[in-house]
Amino acid sequence: MISLQVHTHKTADFVTESEINAFQPEITKQFEALKKKTGKGNDFLGWLNLPSAISQDEIQKIENLAKKISDIAEILVVIGIGGSYLGSKAVIDAMSNHFSPLQSKTERRAPLVVFAGQNICADYHADLFEMLAKKEYAVAVISKSGTTTEPALAFRLLKQDLEKRYGKKGASQRIVAVTDSSKGALRELANTEGYETFSIPDDVGGRFSVLTAVGLLPIAVAGFDIGKLIEGARNMQIFSASKPSIDENPVARYAAVRNALYQKGKVIEILAAYHPRLQYVGEWWKQLYGESEGKGGKGIFPASVNLTSDLHSMGQMIQDGMRNIFETVITVQKTKKQIIVPKDEANLDKLNFLAGKSFTEINQMAQKGTLIAHVEGNVPNILIEIPEISELTIGEMIYFFEKACAVSGYILDVNPFDQPGVEAYKTNMYALLGKAGFESLAEEIYRKL
Ligand code: PA5
């Protein structure tokens, strides 16, 4: 069984049930294309069966290594960019204490997981080194291609630092590489240096890889239950495979409704959540949908907001700006902890009407109030409801969004599994930095600058 539910009644003023149901033949066709591997990019469908295909042995191998890392390090630096870090960051943030960087390892009961190589900012990486100077740390370098510039640069620095501290052999015992099974610079290096490695399956692309060692290793090191995460994803895998009915299958419904809204000119989808721990679920989701759908002049532009915080920054635009947006709101029934508003005798802030109420209730009322206001402001709202934030529900949600993304991409008639547009900045950057073979491009760019 699954616990995630999709509610679309707050889109009814914008798309009729018959307009949504008109997508049923297309949805059925695209579910079949995924199942039979007849659609675009069909050599990248390994993620579809990951939750049911992963063995207990593989989970155990990841957990064993996580335990080993935890024994020797107070910090794990995860090096990766895009799909090689966003999934683990999303799950770790969703599950962690909000102030975990300020907790001791004993309080956290696990090493702190930090990230590197997800940008090329000098200050970020210099600060990282300053922080690591007095800490015992290990490194997980994650790159499917093994050639991506940002993580490769960060790894160069961290590898040298570890070798300086522990010698080559000691360093190699603190480095894990997650990469292609046979090719790429990182695989070659890992073989030469004798690093512990995990392979990313050939048929799983970066942004669909959170349920491989790419995501599972950092999540396990952070102390979270990867078995439950997989179980949640497996529940969604089984449920969503049973029947592609728009009425019964949340994946089918979400894919149909967002495409119906897109056809009505709602070209921007804002993922909203009322819990700061879900901020990086938004970042992960943006990459998943942005890189998968944004092709050939098509695609719903994915944005995200953290509410109620962003009601005081983006709220005006959502309520009253250009009417080309819809919202997808993640609603959580139960928080992990409770806080009750105390009574204040002086009541200078005039908030005693809230005394005795819980923050959770106030947050939920803010959510309901915002829902009505935004729908009345002509912003359709899709609700994705989960009972609580746990490994199980996050696992369900990951698989839900992945499959809906693939189906949506097929409806748009794009290949959801490639990312040709990502190359453009890289070639220009290489040319500007003087890489051999890029000389004439460099001249052309300098003329344009
Ligand atoms: O989804 C993707 O394929 C990309 O976002 C990659 O994850 C990202 O570019 C990092 O690539 P790599 O893991 O090869 O370093």
GROMACS .gro file of C-alpha atoms and ligand atoms in nm:
model
  464
    1MET     CA    1   0.000   0.000   0.000
    2ILE     CA    2   0.101   0.361  -0.046
    3SER     CA    3   0.027   0.658   0.174
    4LEU     CA    4   0.090   0.941  -0.074
    5GLN     CA    5  -0.223   1.096  -0.218
    6VAL     CA    6  -0.276   1.343  -0.500
    7HIS     CA    7  -0.570   1.585  -0.472
    8THR     CA    8  -0.661   1.792  -0.774
    9HIS     CA    9  -0.997   1.943  -0.675
   10LYS     CA   10  -0.833   2.284  -0.653
   11THR     CA   11  -0.758   2.277  -1.025
   12ALA     CA   12  -1.128   2.231  -1.112
   13ASP     CA   13  -1.184   2.599  -1.198
   14PHE     CA   14  -0.910   2.579  -1.462
   15VAL     CA   15  -0.934   2.231  -1.618
   16THR     CA   16  -1.249   2.022  -1.629
   17GLU     CA   17  -1.257   1.655  -1.539
   18SER     CA   18  -1.328   1.572  -1.904
   19GLU     CA   19  -1.023   1.774  -2.017
   20ILE     CA   20  -0.813   1.576  -1.769
   21ASN     CA   21  -0.969   1.246  -1.872
   22ALA     CA   22  -0.894   1.326  -2.236
   23PHE     CA   23  -0.531   1.247  -2.142
   24GLN     CA   24  -0.617   0.887  -2.047
   25PRO     CA   25  -0.529   0.729  -2.387
   26GLU     CA   26  -0.198   0.920  -2.392
   27ILE     CA   27  -0.122   0.824  -2.030
   28THR     CA   28  -0.198   0.457  -2.100
   29LYS     CA   29   0.024   0.470  -2.409
   30GLN     CA   30   0.317   0.629  -2.222
   31PHE     CA   31   0.291   0.389  -1.924
   32GLU     CA   32   0.313   0.108  -2.183
   33ALA     CA   33   0.609   0.276  -2.353
   34LEU     CA   34   0.792   0.282  -2.020
   35LYS     CA   35   0.701  -0.076  -1.936
   36LYS     CA   36   0.788  -0.215  -2.279
   37LYS     CA   37   1.087   0.018  -2.320
   38THR     CA   38   0.969   0.147  -2.655
   39GLY     CA   39   0.984   0.523  -2.582
   40LYS     CA   40   1.260   0.780  -2.624
   41GLY     CA   41   1.575   0.725  -2.420
   42ASN     CA   42   1.473   0.367  -2.347
   43ASP     CA   43   1.828   0.264  -2.262
   44PHE     CA   44   1.796   0.480  -1.947
   45LEU     CA   45   1.504   0.308  -1.777
   46GLY     CA   46   1.697   0.117  -1.510
   47TRP     CA   47   1.554   0.344  -1.236
   48LEU     CA   48   1.205   0.201  -1.302
   49ASN     CA   49   1.289  -0.129  -1.132
   50LEU     CA   50   1.559  -0.015  -0.889
   51PRO     CA   51   1.344  -0.047  -0.574
   52SER     CA   52   1.248  -0.407  -0.649
   53ALA     CA   53   1.582  -0.502  -0.805
   54ILE     CA   54   1.815  -0.393  -0.524
   55SER     CA   55   1.913  -0.692  -0.312
   56GLN     CA   56   1.943  -0.714   0.066
   57ASP     CA   57   2.315  -0.787   0.007
   58GLU     CA   58   2.364  -0.457  -0.174
   59ILE     CA   59   2.183  -0.264   0.099
   60GLN     CA   60   2.397  -0.444   0.357
   61LYS     CA   61   2.717  -0.363   0.166
   62ILE     CA   62   2.627   0.008   0.167
   63GLU     CA   63   2.533   0.000   0.536
   64ASN     CA   64   2.857  -0.179   0.626
   65LEU     CA   65   3.064   0.084   0.450
   66ALA     CA   66   2.857   0.360   0.612
   67LYS     CA   67   2.940   0.207   0.952
   68LYS     CA   68   3.309   0.195   0.862
   69ILE     CA   69   3.304   0.563   0.761
   70SER     CA   70   3.118   0.652   1.077
   71ASP     CA   71   3.385   0.478   1.286
   72ILE     CA   72   3.672   0.680   1.138
   73ALA     CA   73   3.520   1.017   1.046
   74GLU     CA   74   3.311   1.290   1.202
   75ILE     CA   75   3.243   1.440   0.861
   76LEU     CA   76   3.171   1.285   0.522
   77VAL     CA   77   3.237   1.518   0.230
   78VAL     CA   78   3.017   1.416  -0.062
   79ILE     CA   79   3.160   1.543  -0.388
   80GLY     CA   80   2.912   1.563  -0.674
   81ILE     CA   81   2.692   1.795  -0.877
   82GLY     CA   82   2.337   1.777  -1.018
   83GLY     CA   83   2.197   1.427  -0.991
   84SER     CA   84   2.510   1.316  -0.809
   85TYR     CA   85   2.425   1.517  -0.497
   86LEU     CA   86   2.074   1.663  -0.500
   87GLY     CA   87   1.893   1.340  -0.413
   88SER     CA   88   2.102   1.259  -0.108
   89LYS     CA   89   2.098   1.621   0.008
   90ALA     CA   90   1.718   1.625  -0.026
   91VAL     CA   91   1.669   1.307   0.180
   92ILE     CA   92   1.931   1.393   0.444
   93ASP     CA   93   1.786   1.742   0.496
   94ALA     CA   94   1.432   1.603   0.508
   95MET     CA   95   1.530   1.358   0.783
   96SER     CA   96   1.785   1.558   0.985
   97ASN     CA   97   1.755   1.786   1.281
   98HIS     CA   98   1.746   2.140   1.136
   99PHE     CA   99   2.052   2.235   1.336
  100SER     CA  100   2.249   1.913   1.282
  101PRO     CA  101   2.570   2.098   1.179
  102LEU     CA  102   2.571   2.245   1.531
  103GLN     CA  103   2.516   1.909   1.702
  104SER     CA  104   2.800   1.684   1.814
  105LYS     CA  105   2.852   1.353   1.641
  106THR     CA  106   2.715   1.181   1.952
  107GLU     CA  107   2.398   1.392   1.945
  108ARG     CA  108   2.357   1.325   1.574
  109ARG     CA  109   2.452   0.959   1.619
  110ALA     CA  110   2.620   0.985   1.277
  111PRO     CA  111   2.884   1.186   1.091
  112LEU     CA  112   2.783   1.520   0.946
  113VAL     CA  113   2.743   1.500   0.568
  114VAL     CA  114   2.858   1.811   0.380
  115PHE     CA  115   2.886   1.872   0.007
  116ALA     CA  116   3.162   1.989  -0.227
  117GLY     CA  117   3.212   2.021  -0.601
  118GLN     CA  118   2.850   2.131  -0.652
  119ASN     CA  119   2.988   2.476  -0.742
  120ILE     CA  120   3.325   2.631  -0.828
  121CYS     CA  121   3.314   2.908  -0.571
  122ALA     CA  122   3.656   2.977  -0.418
  123ASP     CA  123   3.509   3.103  -0.090
  124TYR     CA  124   3.290   2.795  -0.048
  125HIS     CA  125   3.576   2.554  -0.094
  126ALA     CA  126   3.824   2.761   0.108
  127ASP     CA  127   3.573   2.771   0.396
  128LEU     CA  128   3.528   2.397   0.362
  129PHE     CA  129   3.902   2.342   0.399
  130GLU     CA  130   3.920   2.573   0.700
  131MET     CA  131   3.638   2.378   0.864
  132LEU     CA  132   3.796   2.040   0.782
  133ALA     CA  133   4.139   2.140   0.911
  134LYS     CA  134   4.067   2.018   1.264
  135LYS     CA  135   3.830   1.736   1.178
  136GLU     CA  136   3.860   1.369   1.090
  137TYR     CA  137   3.687   1.329   0.756
  138ALA     CA  138   3.624   1.091   0.469
  139VAL     CA  139   3.525   1.157   0.108
  140ALA     CA  140   3.262   1.004  -0.120
  141VAL     CA  141   3.334   1.121  -0.474
  142ILE     CA  142   3.031   1.067  -0.695
  143SER     CA  143   3.031   1.118  -1.070
  144LYS     CA  144   2.871   0.891  -1.326
  145SER     CA  145   3.073   1.023  -1.615
  146GLY     CA  146   3.378   1.067  -1.396
  147THR     CA  147   3.474   1.373  -1.599
  148THR     CA  148   3.254   1.655  -1.468
  149THR     CA  149   3.469   1.961  -1.400
  150GLU     CA  150   3.320   2.087  -1.073
  151PRO     CA  151   3.344   1.763  -0.872
  152ALA     CA  152   3.675   1.667  -1.035
  153LEU     CA  153   3.829   1.998  -0.918
  154ALA     CA  154   3.700   1.955  -0.563
  155PHE     CA  155   3.825   1.597  -0.554
  156ARG     CA  156   4.171   1.702  -0.669
  157LEU     CA  157   4.194   1.931  -0.365
  158LEU     CA  158   4.049   1.690  -0.111
  159LYS     CA  159   4.252   1.395  -0.236
  160GLN     CA  160   4.573   1.594  -0.196
  161ASP     CA  161   4.470   1.708   0.151
  162LEU     CA  162   4.391   1.354   0.265
  163GLU     CA  163   4.718   1.223   0.118
  164LYS     CA  164   4.913   1.495   0.298
  165ARG     CA  165   4.748   1.402   0.627
  166TYR     CA  166   4.735   1.024   0.610
  167GLY     CA  167   4.973   0.923   0.332
  168LYS     CA  168   4.858   0.763   0.009
  169LYS     CA  169   4.744   0.438   0.165
  170GLY     CA  170   4.568   0.604   0.459
  171ALA     CA  171   4.396   0.845   0.221
  172SER     CA  172   4.276   0.565  -0.004
  173GLN     CA  173   4.102   0.407   0.296
  174ARG     CA  174   3.905   0.727   0.346
  175ILE     CA  175   3.790   0.766  -0.014
  176VAL     CA  176   3.494   0.594  -0.177
  177ALA     CA  177   3.419   0.641  -0.546
  178VAL     CA  178   3.071   0.599  -0.692
  179THR     CA  179   3.095   0.597  -1.069
  180ASP     CA  180   3.051   0.403  -1.394
  181SER     CA  181   3.130   0.033  -1.368
  182SER     CA  182   3.406   0.038  -1.627
  183LYS     CA  183   3.473   0.372  -1.795
  184GLY     CA  184   3.561   0.732  -1.712
  185ALA     CA  185   3.850   0.903  -1.539
  186LEU     CA  186   3.716   0.840  -1.189
  187ARG     CA  187   3.683   0.465  -1.244
  188GLU     CA  188   4.038   0.457  -1.378
  189LEU     CA  189   4.169   0.653  -1.080
  190ALA     CA  190   3.975   0.439  -0.831
  191ASN     CA  191   4.124   0.124  -0.984
  192THR     CA  192   4.475   0.266  -0.974
  193GLU     CA  193   4.449   0.395  -0.616
  194GLY     CA  194   4.252   0.099  -0.482
  195TYR     CA  195   3.951   0.295  -0.355
  196GLU     CA  196   3.638   0.121  -0.237
  197THR     CA  197   3.385   0.167  -0.521
  198PHE     CA  198   3.019   0.139  -0.606
  199SER     CA  199   2.893   0.128  -0.964
  200ILE     CA  200   2.614   0.339  -1.105
  201PRO     CA  201   2.413   0.119  -1.343
  202ASP     CA  202   2.460   0.210  -1.711
  203ASP     CA  203   2.085   0.247  -1.757
  204VAL     CA  204   2.032   0.496  -1.472
  205GLY     CA  205   2.096   0.865  -1.544
  206GLY     CA  206   2.218   1.111  -1.278
  207ARG     CA  207   1.889   1.273  -1.181
  208PHE     CA  208   1.719   0.931  -1.153
  209SER     CA  209   1.999   0.782  -0.941
  210VAL     CA  210   1.909   0.867  -0.580
  211LEU     CA  211   1.802   0.507  -0.514
  212THR     CA  212   2.144   0.372  -0.618
  213ALA     CA  213   2.465   0.405  -0.410
  214VAL     CA  214   2.475   0.767  -0.539
  215GLY     CA  215   2.207   0.860  -0.289
  216LEU     CA  216   2.199   0.560  -0.059
  217LEU     CA  217   2.560   0.577   0.062
  218PRO     CA  218   2.551   0.940   0.188
  219ILE     CA  219   2.201   0.883   0.332
  220ALA     CA  220   2.321   0.572   0.520
  221VAL     CA  221   2.629   0.756   0.649
  222ALA     CA  222   2.400   1.032   0.779
  223GLY     CA  223   2.231   0.763   0.988
  224PHE     CA  224   1.906   0.711   0.800
  225ASP     CA  225   1.727   0.388   0.716
  226ILE     CA  226   1.791   0.318   0.348
  227GLY     CA  227   1.597  -0.009   0.372
  228LYS     CA  228   1.282   0.190   0.458
  229LEU     CA  229   1.352   0.444   0.183
  230ILE     CA  230   1.371   0.160  -0.070
  231GLU     CA  231   1.060  -0.003   0.078
  232GLY     CA  232   0.863   0.320   0.030
  233ALA     CA  233   0.985   0.351  -0.328
  234ARG     CA  234   0.904  -0.015  -0.391
  235ASN     CA  235   0.549   0.036  -0.260
  236MET     CA  236   0.504   0.318  -0.512
  237GLN     CA  237   0.670   0.115  -0.789
  238ILE     CA  238   0.425  -0.173  -0.739
  239PHE     CA  239   0.118   0.047  -0.690
  240SER     CA  240   0.189   0.273  -0.986
  241ALA     CA  241   0.256  -0.022  -1.216
  242SER     CA  242  -0.080  -0.185  -1.153
  243LYS     CA  243  -0.315   0.034  -1.360
  244PRO     CA  244  -0.248   0.362  -1.542
  245SER     CA  245  -0.591   0.499  -1.452
  246ILE     CA  246  -0.608   0.877  -1.400
  247ASP     CA  247  -0.873   0.814  -1.133
  248GLU     CA  248  -0.681   0.561  -0.931
  249ASN     CA  249  -0.311   0.602  -0.999
  250PRO     CA  250  -0.147   0.910  -0.841
  251VAL     CA  251   0.135   0.908  -1.097
  252ALA     CA  252  -0.111   0.907  -1.386
  253ARG     CA  253  -0.325   1.178  -1.228
  254TYR     CA  254  -0.036   1.415  -1.153
  255ALA     CA  255   0.109   1.370  -1.503
  256ALA     CA  256  -0.230   1.428  -1.666
  257VAL     CA  257  -0.331   1.732  -1.462
  258ARG     CA  258   0.000   1.917  -1.495
  259ASN     CA  259  -0.007   1.862  -1.873
  260ALA     CA  260  -0.371   1.972  -1.891
  261LEU     CA  261  -0.275   2.291  -1.706
  262TYR     CA  262   0.025   2.342  -1.935
  263GLN     CA  263  -0.206   2.327  -2.236
  264LYS     CA  264  -0.409   2.606  -2.074
  265GLY     CA  265  -0.105   2.833  -2.061
  266LYS     CA  266   0.009   2.746  -1.709
  267VAL     CA  267   0.373   2.714  -1.809
  268ILE     CA  268   0.535   2.751  -1.465
  269GLU     CA  269   0.492   2.496  -1.186
  270ILE     CA  270   0.591   2.602  -0.836
  271LEU     CA  271   0.658   2.324  -0.587
  272ALA     CA  272   0.564   2.455  -0.244
  273ALA     CA  273   0.618   2.309   0.101
  274TYR     CA  274   0.554   2.441   0.449
  275HIS     CA  275   0.848   2.266   0.613
  276PRO     CA  276   1.205   2.397   0.579
  277ARG     CA  277   1.336   2.041   0.591
  278LEU     CA  278   1.180   1.991   0.245
  279GLN     CA  279   1.366   2.277   0.079
  280TYR     CA  280   1.606   2.046  -0.102
  281VAL     CA  281   1.325   1.816  -0.212
  282GLY     CA  282   1.232   2.123  -0.414
  283GLU     CA  283   1.587   2.156  -0.549
  284TRP     CA  284   1.598   1.786  -0.642
  285TRP     CA  285   1.254   1.808  -0.805
  286LYS     CA  286   1.357   2.117  -1.007
  287GLN     CA  287   1.653   1.933  -1.154
  288LEU     CA  288   1.445   1.623  -1.223
  289TYR     CA  289   1.174   1.810  -1.412
  290GLY     CA  290   1.386   2.091  -1.555
  291GLU     CA  291   1.652   1.871  -1.709
  292SER     CA  292   1.403   1.608  -1.819
  293GLU     CA  293   1.135   1.826  -1.980
  294GLY     CA  294   1.305   2.146  -2.094
  295LYS     CA  295   1.380   2.056  -2.455
  296GLY     CA  296   1.294   2.168  -2.806
  297GLY     CA  297   1.128   2.489  -2.687
  298LYS     CA  298   0.893   2.288  -2.463
  299GLY     CA  299   0.851   2.209  -2.094
  300ILE     CA  300   0.688   2.337  -1.776
  301PHE     CA  301   0.934   2.567  -1.596
  302PRO     CA  302   0.992   2.423  -1.246
  303ALA     CA  303   1.030   2.665  -0.955
  304SER     CA  304   1.003   2.614  -0.581
  305VAL     CA  305   0.911   2.810  -0.270
  306ASN     CA  306   0.943   2.751   0.103
  307LEU     CA  307   0.633   2.862   0.284
  308THR     CA  308   0.527   3.046   0.484
  309SER     CA  309   0.872   3.217   0.455
  310ASP     CA  310   0.838   3.295   0.086
  311LEU     CA  311   0.485   3.429   0.123
  312HIS     CA  312   0.674   3.735   0.245
  313SER     CA  313   0.888   3.746  -0.070
  314MET     CA  314   0.725   3.556  -0.357
  315GLY     CA  315   0.370   3.566  -0.219
  316GLN     CA  316   0.281   3.887  -0.401
  317MET     CA  317   0.395   3.749  -0.736
  318ILE     CA  318   0.209   3.422  -0.687
  319GLN     CA  319  -0.109   3.597  -0.575
  320ASP     CA  320  -0.116   3.875  -0.828
  321GLY     CA  321   0.153   3.854  -1.095
  322MET     CA  322   0.133   3.712  -1.445
  323ARG     CA  323  -0.127   3.432  -1.444
  324ASN     CA  324   0.085   3.163  -1.607
  325ILE     CA  325   0.162   2.958  -1.296
  326PHE     CA  326   0.024   2.667  -1.100
  327GLU     CA  327   0.134   2.532  -0.764
  328THR     CA  328   0.202   2.178  -0.647
  329VAL     CA  329   0.192   2.179  -0.269
  330ILE     CA  330   0.344   1.905  -0.056
  331THR     CA  331   0.123   1.878   0.248
  332VAL     CA  332   0.231   1.685   0.555
  333GLN     CA  333  -0.037   1.573   0.804
  334LYS     CA  334   0.182   1.527   1.111
  335THR     CA  335   0.506   1.692   1.225
  336LYS     CA  336   0.767   1.500   1.426
  337LYS     CA  337   0.748   1.737   1.722
  338GLN     CA  338   0.489   1.967   1.879
  339ILE     CA  339   0.512   2.323   2.006
  340ILE     CA  340   0.220   2.491   2.181
  341VAL     CA  341   0.179   2.869   2.182
  342PRO     CA  342   0.198   2.998   2.541
  343LYS     CA  343  -0.041   3.255   2.690
  344ASP     CA  344   0.111   3.596   2.755
  345GLU     CA  345  -0.052   3.805   3.027
  346ALA     CA  346   0.034   4.141   2.868
  347ASN     CA  347  -0.076   4.021   2.520
  348LEU     CA  348   0.090   4.320   2.356
  349ASP     CA  349   0.126   4.126   2.033
  350LYS     CA  350  -0.251   4.049   2.047
  351LEU     CA  351  -0.183   3.683   1.982
  352ASN     CA  352  -0.353   3.531   2.284
  353PHE     CA  353  -0.625   3.399   2.051
  354LEU     CA  354  -0.357   3.150   1.943
  355ALA     CA  355  -0.261   3.044   2.298
  356GLY     CA  356  -0.298   2.671   2.344
  357LYS     CA  357  -0.285   2.603   1.972
  358SER     CA  358   0.001   2.407   1.820
  359PHE     CA  359   0.244   2.544   1.562
  360THR     CA  360   0.139   2.251   1.342
  361GLU     CA  361  -0.223   2.362   1.349
  362ILE     CA  362  -0.129   2.724   1.279
  363ASN     CA  363   0.094   2.614   0.990
  364GLN     CA  364  -0.192   2.402   0.852
  365MET     CA  365  -0.435   2.692   0.874
  366ALA     CA  366  -0.181   2.915   0.701
  367GLN     CA  367  -0.166   2.650   0.430
  368LYS     CA  368  -0.544   2.631   0.392
  369GLY     CA  369  -0.574   3.010   0.389
  370THR     CA  370  -0.303   3.037   0.126
  371LEU     CA  371  -0.463   2.763  -0.084
  372ILE     CA  372  -0.793   2.950  -0.102
  373ALA     CA  373  -0.623   3.285  -0.165
  374HIS     CA  374  -0.402   3.152  -0.444
  375VAL     CA  375  -0.683   2.959  -0.617
  376GLU     CA  376  -0.901   3.272  -0.602
  377GLY     CA  377  -0.605   3.458  -0.750
  378ASN     CA  378  -0.627   3.218  -1.048
  379VAL     CA  379  -0.343   2.986  -0.947
  380PRO     CA  380  -0.454   2.622  -0.969
  381ASN     CA  381  -0.322   2.405  -0.687
  382ILE     CA  382  -0.235   2.036  -0.694
  383LEU     CA  383  -0.189   1.884  -0.347
  384ILE     CA  384   0.053   1.599  -0.278
  385GLU     CA  385  -0.034   1.471   0.068
  386ILE     CA  386   0.183   1.250   0.288
  387PRO     CA  387   0.103   1.150   0.649
  388GLU     CA  388   0.447   1.242   0.786
  389ILE     CA  389   0.807   1.293   0.678
  390SER     CA  390   0.987   0.959   0.710
  391GLU     CA  391   1.219   0.743   0.504
  392LEU     CA  392   0.912   0.544   0.392
  393THR     CA  393   0.710   0.843   0.269
  394ILE     CA  394   1.011   1.015   0.112
  395GLY     CA  395   1.087   0.690  -0.074
  396GLU     CA  396   0.733   0.684  -0.208
  397MET     CA  397   0.756   1.047  -0.311
  398ILE     CA  398   1.087   1.001  -0.492
  399TYR     CA  399   0.955   0.719  -0.708
  400PHE     CA  400   0.624   0.903  -0.759
  401PHE     CA  401   0.795   1.216  -0.893
  402GLU     CA  402   1.041   1.016  -1.108
  403LYS     CA  403   0.774   0.813  -1.282
  404ALA     CA  404   0.540   1.109  -1.328
  405CYS     CA  405   0.834   1.300  -1.477
  406ALA     CA  406   0.906   1.027  -1.731
  407VAL     CA  407   0.538   1.000  -1.830
  408SER     CA  408   0.505   1.380  -1.854
  409GLY     CA  409   0.816   1.402  -2.069
  410TYR     CA  410   0.676   1.142  -2.304
  411ILE     CA  411   0.347   1.332  -2.324
  412LEU     CA  412   0.550   1.638  -2.429
  413ASP     CA  413   0.724   1.415  -2.684
  414VAL     CA  414   1.073   1.484  -2.553
  415ASN     CA  415   1.341   1.241  -2.440
  416PRO     CA  416   1.325   1.282  -2.060
  417PHE     CA  417   1.656   1.103  -2.007
  418ASP     CA  418   1.909   1.315  -2.194
  419GLN     CA  419   2.041   1.667  -2.128
  420PRO     CA  420   2.208   1.794  -2.447
  421GLY     CA  421   2.160   2.156  -2.345
  422VAL     CA  422   2.390   2.120  -2.045
  423GLU     CA  423   2.693   2.096  -2.276
  424ALA     CA  424   2.670   2.453  -2.412
  425TYR     CA  425   2.815   2.628  -2.106
  426LYS     CA  426   3.087   2.366  -2.065
  427THR     CA  427   3.238   2.409  -2.412
  428ASN     CA  428   3.237   2.787  -2.377
  429MET     CA  429   3.399   2.761  -2.033
  430TYR     CA  430   3.668   2.522  -2.160
  431ALA     CA  431   3.739   2.755  -2.452
  432LEU     CA  432   3.769   3.058  -2.221
  433LEU     CA  433   4.002   2.867  -1.991
  434GLY     CA  434   4.233   2.775  -2.277
  435LYS     CA  435   4.167   2.402  -2.315
  436ALA     CA  436   4.354   2.256  -2.612
  437GLY     CA  437   4.133   2.206  -2.917
  438PHE     CA  438   3.897   2.493  -2.827
  439GLU     CA  439   4.110   2.779  -2.969
  440SER     CA  440   3.883   2.893  -3.250
  441LEU     CA  441   3.575   2.880  -3.026
  442ALA     CA  442   3.765   3.093  -2.773
  443GLU     CA  443   3.832   3.358  -3.039
  444GLU     CA  444   3.465   3.359  -3.136
  445ILE     CA  445   3.352   3.394  -2.773
  446TYR     CA  446   3.596   3.676  -2.700
  447ARG     CA  447   3.452   3.861  -2.999
  448LYS     CA  448   3.103   3.823  -2.852
  449LEU     CA  449   3.194   3.926  -2.495
  450PA5     O1  450   2.103   1.424  -1.444
  450PA5     C1  451   2.216   1.424  -1.490
  450PA5     O2  452   2.255   1.335  -1.564
  450PA5     C2  453   2.312   1.536  -1.457
  450PA5     O3  454   2.256   1.635  -1.382
  450PA5     C3  455   2.432   1.480  -1.382
  450PA5     O4  456   2.387   1.419  -1.265
  450PA5     C4  457   2.534   1.588  -1.349
  450PA5     O5  458   2.569   1.659  -1.463
  450PA5     C5  459   2.660   1.524  -1.289
  450PA5     O6  460   2.715   1.434  -1.376
  450PA5     P1  461   2.821   1.327  -1.331
  450PA5     O7  462   2.759   1.239  -1.229
  450PA5     O8  463   2.857   1.253  -1.455
  450PA5     O9  464   2.939   1.402  -1.273
   0.00000   0.00000   0.00000
